[in-house]
Short mmCIF file of C-alpha atoms in Angstrom, two decimals:
data_model
loop_
_atom_site.label_atom_id
_atom_site.label_comp_id
_atom_site.label_asym_id
_atom_site.label_seq_id
_atom_site.Cartn_x
_atom_site.Cartn_y
_atom_site.Cartn_z
CA MET D 1 100.73 128.87 98.15
CA ASN D 2 99.09 126.40 100.49
CA ARG D 3 96.33 128.32 102.29
CA THR D 4 95.19 125.45 104.51
CA GLY D 5 94.58 126.76 107.99
CA VAL D 6 96.34 125.50 111.11
CA PRO D 7 94.00 124.70 114.03
CA VAL D 8 94.67 126.83 117.11
CA ARG D 9 93.07 127.47 120.45
CA ALA D 10 91.53 130.96 120.69
CA LEU D 11 89.19 133.04 122.82
CA VAL D 12 86.15 133.86 120.72
CA TRP D 13 83.51 136.51 121.37
CA ASP D 14 80.26 135.40 119.75
CA GLY D 15 78.15 138.39 120.73
CA THR D 16 76.84 136.90 123.96
CA GLY D 17 79.80 135.19 125.58
CA LEU D 18 83.56 134.73 125.56
CA HIS D 19 84.73 131.13 125.28
CA VAL D 20 87.76 129.02 124.36
CA ASP D 21 87.43 127.43 120.93
CA SER D 22 89.93 124.83 119.67
CA ALA D 23 88.40 124.70 116.19
CA ILE D 24 89.69 128.09 115.01
CA GLU D 25 91.97 127.93 111.97
CA VAL D 26 94.61 130.49 111.07
CA ARG D 27 95.95 130.65 107.51
CA PRO D 28 99.67 130.91 106.65
CA PRO D 29 101.19 134.38 106.24
CA GLY D 30 100.97 135.97 102.80
CA PRO D 31 103.32 138.51 101.19
CA GLY D 32 104.56 141.03 103.76
CA GLU D 33 102.99 139.09 106.64
CA VAL D 34 104.26 137.02 109.55
CA ALA D 35 102.76 134.37 111.79
CA VAL D 36 103.28 134.95 115.51
CA ASP D 37 102.79 132.39 118.25
CA ILE D 38 101.36 134.38 121.15
CA ALA D 39 102.98 133.89 124.54
CA MET D 40 100.93 136.37 126.53
CA ALA D 41 98.20 138.93 125.89
CA GLY D 42 97.09 141.74 128.16
CA LEU D 43 93.42 142.45 128.82
CA CYS D 44 92.70 146.09 128.00
CA HIS D 45 89.44 148.00 128.50
CA SER D 46 89.34 148.32 124.70
CA ASP D 47 89.00 144.53 124.51
CA ILE D 48 85.83 144.52 126.57
CA SER D 49 84.33 147.55 124.82
CA PRO D 50 82.80 145.32 122.07
CA MET D 51 81.28 143.13 124.77
CA GLU D 52 79.66 146.16 126.38
CA GLY D 53 78.42 147.59 123.08
CA ARG D 54 80.65 150.66 123.37
CA ILE D 55 82.21 150.06 119.95
CA PRO D 56 80.89 148.03 116.97
CA GLN D 57 82.50 144.67 116.29
CA PRO D 58 81.28 141.96 113.88
CA THR D 59 81.04 138.51 115.44
CA PRO D 60 82.33 135.91 115.92
CA ALA D 61 85.65 137.59 116.67
CA VAL D 62 89.02 136.91 118.25
CA LEU D 63 89.63 139.89 120.53
CA GLY D 64 92.90 141.12 122.05
CA HIS D 65 95.60 143.48 120.80
CA GLU D 66 98.27 143.90 123.53
CA ALA D 67 100.63 140.93 123.25
CA VAL D 68 104.09 139.43 122.99
CA GLY D 69 105.13 136.31 121.09
CA ALA D 70 107.60 134.81 118.65
CA VAL D 71 107.59 134.84 114.84
CA THR D 72 107.07 131.28 113.60
CA ALA D 73 106.66 131.84 109.84
CA ALA D 74 107.24 134.66 107.37
CA GLY D 75 105.58 135.29 104.04
CA PRO D 76 107.33 136.38 100.84
CA GLY D 77 109.03 139.76 100.98
CA THR D 78 109.35 139.98 104.75
CA GLY D 79 112.52 140.82 106.62
CA VAL D 80 111.59 139.53 110.06
CA PRO D 81 113.58 136.44 111.09
CA VAL D 82 111.74 133.35 112.26
CA GLY D 83 112.25 132.94 115.99
CA GLN D 84 112.35 136.69 116.68
CA ARG D 85 110.59 137.67 119.90
CA VAL D 86 108.21 140.54 119.20
CA ALA D 87 105.65 142.87 120.73
CA LEU D 88 102.54 143.68 118.68
CA THR D 89 101.17 147.02 117.53
CA VAL D 90 97.78 147.75 115.99
CA LEU D 91 99.37 150.16 113.48
CA ARG D 92 99.40 148.47 110.08
CA ARG D 93 101.04 151.38 108.27
CA CYS D 94 101.61 151.58 104.52
CA GLY D 95 105.20 152.89 104.80
CA GLU D 96 104.81 155.01 101.67
CA CYS D 97 102.56 158.01 102.45
CA ARG D 98 104.04 161.30 103.64
CA HIS D 99 103.00 160.59 107.23
CA CYS D 100 104.91 157.31 107.26
CA ARG D 101 107.92 158.96 105.63
CA GLU D 102 107.85 161.63 108.34
CA GLY D 103 107.72 159.02 111.13
CA ARG D 104 104.07 159.71 112.01
CA PRO D 105 102.35 156.36 111.28
CA THR D 106 99.36 157.12 113.52
CA LEU D 107 98.25 159.51 110.75
CA CYS D 108 98.65 156.93 107.97
CA PRO D 109 95.23 156.42 106.29
CA ALA D 110 96.04 152.75 105.67
CA SER D 111 96.58 152.09 109.38
CA GLY D 112 92.86 152.17 110.07
CA ARG D 113 91.59 150.23 107.08
CA ALA D 114 89.92 146.86 107.48
CA VAL D 115 91.94 143.82 106.40
CA ASP D 116 90.95 140.26 105.62
CA SER D 117 90.92 138.16 108.76
CA PRO D 118 93.33 135.19 108.88
CA PHE D 119 90.91 133.32 111.18
CA SER D 120 88.15 130.94 110.14
CA ARG D 121 85.99 128.17 111.58
CA GLY D 122 84.37 125.50 109.45
CA GLY D 123 85.03 127.59 106.36
CA ASP D 124 83.37 130.71 107.79
CA VAL D 125 85.25 133.87 108.68
CA VAL D 126 86.10 134.66 112.30
CA HIS D 127 86.87 138.36 112.61
CA GLN D 128 90.20 139.75 113.80
CA PHE D 129 89.87 142.55 116.38
CA VAL D 130 91.76 145.75 115.38
CA ARG D 131 93.90 143.85 112.85
CA ILE D 132 95.52 141.69 115.58
CA GLY D 133 93.16 139.31 117.43
CA ALA D 134 95.79 138.48 120.02
CA PHE D 135 93.66 136.11 122.12
CA ALA D 136 94.84 133.10 120.13
CA GLU D 137 97.77 130.71 120.16
CA ARG D 138 98.81 131.89 116.68
CA ILE D 139 97.96 135.00 114.68
CA VAL D 140 98.93 136.48 111.30
CA VAL D 141 99.74 140.19 111.01
CA ALA D 142 101.64 142.55 108.72
CA GLN D 143 105.37 142.71 109.34
CA GLU D 144 104.92 146.40 110.24
CA GLN D 145 102.94 145.24 113.27
CA VAL D 146 105.78 143.39 114.99
CA ILE D 147 108.59 145.06 116.93
CA PRO D 148 111.62 143.15 118.29
CA MET D 149 111.59 142.80 122.06
CA PRO D 150 114.56 141.90 124.31
CA THR D 151 114.36 138.46 125.90
CA GLU D 152 115.36 139.91 129.28
CA ILE D 153 111.99 141.64 129.64
CA SER D 154 109.23 139.49 131.15
CA ASP D 155 106.22 138.50 129.05
CA PRO D 156 103.67 140.69 130.90
CA VAL D 157 105.86 143.78 130.72
CA ALA D 158 106.78 143.14 127.07
CA ALA D 159 103.09 142.82 126.17
CA MET D 160 102.15 145.97 128.09
CA LEU D 161 104.82 147.99 126.31
CA GLY D 162 102.95 147.53 123.01
CA CYS D 163 99.72 149.21 124.11
CA ALA D 164 99.18 150.67 127.59
CA THR D 165 102.76 151.83 128.10
CA VAL D 166 103.51 153.23 124.64
CA THR D 167 100.13 154.97 124.57
CA ALA D 168 100.58 156.63 127.95
CA PHE D 169 104.25 157.54 127.61
CA GLY D 170 103.65 158.85 124.10
CA ALA D 171 100.74 160.96 125.35
CA VAL D 172 102.77 162.43 128.21
CA GLU D 173 106.15 162.84 126.54
CA ASP D 174 105.33 163.38 122.86
CA ARG D 175 101.74 164.67 122.65
CA ALA D 176 101.52 166.87 125.76
CA ARG D 177 105.31 167.36 125.91
CA LEU D 178 105.20 167.49 129.69
CA ARG D 179 108.06 169.42 131.25
CA ALA D 180 109.75 169.01 134.62
CA GLY D 181 108.00 171.02 137.32
CA GLU D 182 104.58 170.99 135.66
CA THR D 183 101.40 169.72 137.31
CA VAL D 184 99.24 166.84 136.08
CA LEU D 185 95.72 165.45 136.37
CA VAL D 186 95.04 161.80 135.44
CA THR D 187 91.43 160.58 135.37
CA GLY D 188 91.09 156.82 135.52
CA ALA D 189 93.61 154.63 137.33
CA GLY D 190 93.45 151.65 134.99
CA GLY D 191 96.35 150.25 132.98
CA ILE D 192 96.77 153.30 130.75
CA GLY D 193 96.11 155.79 133.56
CA LEU D 194 98.72 154.21 135.82
CA ASN D 195 101.23 154.20 132.96
CA ALA D 196 100.46 157.90 132.50
CA VAL D 197 101.27 158.45 136.18
CA LEU D 198 104.58 156.61 135.71
CA ALA D 199 105.33 158.74 132.66
CA ALA D 200 104.49 161.97 134.47
CA ARG D 201 106.77 161.01 137.34
CA ALA D 202 109.55 160.14 134.89
CA ALA D 203 109.10 163.55 133.23
CA GLY D 204 109.62 165.29 136.58
CA ALA D 205 106.04 166.46 137.24
CA ASP D 206 105.79 168.52 140.41
CA ARG D 207 102.31 167.29 141.35
CA ILE D 208 100.27 164.38 139.99
CA VAL D 209 96.60 164.30 140.94
CA VAL D 210 94.80 161.02 140.17
CA VAL D 211 91.03 160.65 140.05
CA ASP D 212 89.23 157.32 140.22
CA ARG D 213 85.87 156.16 141.56
CA ASN D 214 87.51 153.17 143.23
CA PRO D 215 89.28 154.10 146.51
CA ALA D 216 91.23 150.82 146.40
CA LYS D 217 93.21 152.25 143.47
CA GLU D 218 94.94 154.79 145.71
CA ARG D 219 97.69 152.41 146.81
CA ILE D 220 98.88 151.49 143.31
CA ALA D 221 98.43 155.08 142.08
CA ARG D 222 100.73 156.38 144.81
CA THR D 223 103.18 153.55 144.13
CA CYS D 224 103.36 154.77 140.52
CA GLY D 225 103.94 158.36 141.59
CA ALA D 226 100.61 160.04 142.41
CA THR D 227 100.95 162.84 144.96
CA ASP D 228 97.19 163.19 145.47
CA PHE D 229 94.21 160.86 145.00
CA LEU D 230 90.58 161.93 144.68
CA VAL D 231 87.41 159.81 144.76
CA PRO D 232 84.60 162.11 143.57
CA SER D 233 81.01 160.93 143.58
CA ASP D 234 80.30 163.15 140.58
CA PRO D 235 82.54 164.62 137.84
CA ALA D 236 81.32 168.10 138.84
CA GLN D 237 83.32 167.77 142.06
CA ILE D 238 86.62 167.30 140.24
CA VAL D 239 87.37 170.87 139.18
CA PRO D 240 87.03 172.54 142.60
CA ALA D 241 88.87 169.65 144.25
CA VAL D 242 91.76 169.88 141.80
CA GLN D 243 91.96 173.66 142.02
CA ALA D 244 92.06 173.42 145.82
CA LEU D 245 95.21 171.31 145.42
CA VAL D 246 96.67 173.17 142.44
CA PRO D 247 95.52 176.81 142.48
CA GLY D 248 95.06 178.07 138.95
CA GLY D 249 94.70 174.59 137.50
CA VAL D 250 96.97 171.87 136.11
CA ASP D 251 99.37 172.14 133.20
CA ALA D 252 98.34 168.82 131.64
CA ALA D 253 95.36 166.52 132.02
CA PHE D 254 95.07 162.95 130.72
CA GLU D 255 91.58 161.46 130.44
CA CYS D 256 92.09 157.69 130.56
CA ALA D 257 88.62 156.32 131.33
CA GLY D 258 86.68 157.15 128.16
CA HIS D 259 84.13 159.14 130.19
CA THR D 260 82.82 162.36 128.64
CA GLY D 261 82.06 163.93 132.02
CA LEU D 262 85.66 163.37 133.08
CA LEU D 263 86.89 164.85 129.81
CA GLU D 264 84.83 168.00 130.35
CA ALA D 265 86.19 168.28 133.88
CA SER D 266 89.73 167.78 132.60
CA VAL D 267 89.39 170.74 130.23
CA LYS D 268 87.91 172.95 132.96
CA ALA D 269 90.71 171.99 135.35
CA LEU D 270 93.44 173.28 133.03
CA ALA D 271 95.62 176.26 133.82
CA TRP D 272 96.39 178.84 131.14
CA GLY D 273 98.47 177.10 128.50
CA GLY D 274 97.28 173.70 129.69
CA ARG D 275 96.84 170.62 127.50
CA ALA D 276 94.09 168.01 127.87
CA VAL D 277 94.83 164.72 126.11
CA ILE D 278 92.17 162.11 125.29
CA LEU D 279 93.38 158.54 125.88
CA GLY D 280 90.27 156.68 127.05
CA LEU D 281 87.97 155.15 124.43
CA PRO D 282 84.46 156.64 124.74
CA PRO D 283 81.35 154.92 123.36
CA THR D 284 80.78 155.32 119.64
CA GLY D 285 79.00 158.61 118.97
CA ALA D 286 79.77 160.08 122.40
CA ALA D 287 79.90 163.89 122.50
CA ILE D 288 80.92 166.52 125.02
CA ASP D 289 79.30 169.83 125.92
CA LEU D 290 82.31 172.13 125.60
CA VAL D 291 82.22 175.87 126.22
CA VAL D 292 84.57 177.09 123.50
CA ARG D 293 85.91 179.90 125.64
CA GLU D 294 87.31 177.24 127.99
CA LEU D 295 90.08 176.91 125.40
CA PHE D 296 91.03 180.58 125.45
CA HIS D 297 94.34 181.45 127.12
CA ASP D 298 96.16 178.93 124.92
CA LYS D 299 94.48 175.82 126.30
CA SER D 300 94.44 172.73 124.04
CA LEU D 301 92.24 169.66 123.68
CA LEU D 302 94.31 166.97 121.97
CA GLY D 303 93.36 163.66 120.44
CA CYS D 304 95.85 160.85 120.86
CA ARG D 305 96.06 157.60 118.93
CA MET D 306 98.42 154.99 120.35
CA GLY D 307 100.49 157.71 121.98
CA SER D 308 100.79 159.69 118.71
CA VAL D 309 104.23 158.11 118.20
CA ASP D 310 106.04 155.74 115.88
CA PRO D 311 106.01 152.46 117.84
CA HIS D 312 109.10 151.26 115.99
CA ARG D 313 110.95 154.16 117.60
CA LYS D 314 109.17 154.47 120.95
CA LEU D 315 108.95 150.79 121.95
CA PRO D 316 112.69 150.07 121.69
CA GLU D 317 113.33 153.27 123.66
CA LEU D 318 110.91 152.19 126.41
CA ALA D 319 112.37 148.68 126.44
CA GLU D 320 115.84 150.14 127.01
CA ARG D 321 114.52 152.21 129.90
CA VAL D 322 113.09 149.04 131.44
CA LEU D 323 116.42 147.23 131.03
CA ARG D 324 118.31 150.15 132.60
CA GLY D 325 116.00 150.07 135.61
CA GLU D 326 114.59 153.54 134.90
CA LEU D 327 111.08 152.19 134.37
CA ASP D 328 109.44 149.52 136.53
CA LEU D 329 106.12 148.21 135.23
CA THR D 330 105.94 145.09 137.40
CA PRO D 331 103.69 146.65 140.09
CA LEU D 332 100.94 146.91 137.46
CA VAL D 333 100.94 143.16 136.72
CA SER D 334 97.98 141.97 138.82
CA ALA D 335 97.15 138.53 137.44
CA VAL D 336 98.28 135.98 134.87
CA VAL D 337 95.71 133.31 134.02
CA PRO D 338 95.05 130.69 131.31
CA PRO D 339 92.49 131.48 128.60
CA GLU D 340 89.93 129.30 130.39
CA ASP D 341 89.85 131.90 133.21
CA ALA D 342 89.25 134.85 130.88
CA GLY D 343 85.71 135.38 132.18
CA ARG D 344 86.98 135.93 135.71
CA LEU D 345 89.67 138.29 134.45
CA VAL D 346 87.08 140.34 132.53
CA ASP D 347 84.89 140.55 135.62
CA ASP D 348 87.84 141.65 137.76
CA LEU D 349 88.73 144.36 135.25
CA ARG D 350 85.17 145.65 135.09
CA HIS D 351 84.99 145.93 138.87
CA GLY D 352 88.42 147.48 139.38
CA ARG D 353 89.94 144.50 141.18
CA ILE D 354 93.01 144.38 138.93
CA ASP D 355 95.34 146.92 137.35
CA ARG D 356 96.51 144.86 134.37
CA GLY D 357 95.60 141.21 133.84
CA PHE D 358 97.17 138.83 131.33
CA LEU D 359 96.26 135.65 129.48
CA ARG D 360 99.02 133.06 129.16
CA PHE D 361 99.06 131.17 125.85
CA GLY D 362 102.73 130.09 125.78
CA SER D 363 106.07 131.47 126.88
CA THR D 364 108.96 133.46 125.42
CA SER D 365 110.80 134.18 128.66
#
């Protein structure tokens, strides 16, 4: 097979800065792989975590993982048609272990293993962030990482479905199994937190309390379905403030900021039988000071990886809900910019000036 790379334009993180590089090469897809031309990629807090030193990442690297595009080439043994519009998922499952057979690919050991990067520059490897590296005009991923996406759904919404939306809706509906009439706490009104608010509203939550340090987030939080909005100066203020609104505590709490103080407050704010779900990505090695007896009375602290769902089941379901008008994600789309403006988008995200920003590489809709 000809392994000569195709030159593409990509956003590269070199350890000190993020810049557009037109000298990146991407190899052709191998067995079981597909090449995808990226139309649009969302900027997630996870993408800037390597820049802030919160998670380790070898450099240089092509970041990005929330994206939509079209399949342009398929390697041997693939069943994905060229031209298919697809959303991306980070889950590179094996398809053979018992977890995959049971429809629980987030537990597949192979889904977290490192893979050889398809990117290079001048013969040297350029790393692929979380097995996707979506901030490039073309990428190569396993066929298990692409999910067909209806053409009627806009590029920003289609991209968001693959990460922020599936993670939040999976956490609310599948991990916490939120029931109509229950009460909810969401800490962090970023892209995932706002999707969690939408999911809680869709599930019929009676009260949805949102916590964020940025008072400007109140408008979009209430648009998504928040009934209450708190701006504490310290995480210690959260529990009494929540219990003043919801005596006895909330039935479910979703920590979406990756802040250990907020996670501790989320557990303490639970009612008997309550579930606290971890969605935010904390710094590597972060720990919480948890009083074990906080979990008595059937309280639960739950991890959650990509919504704890099978994206090949959940994404088509969410897409259908969008098409039926049951789910409107457009209020979360704050900005769409070319890759050259990525620095401004990152700065806006860090300072809470956007809800979800997107980088335009091409177009599928």
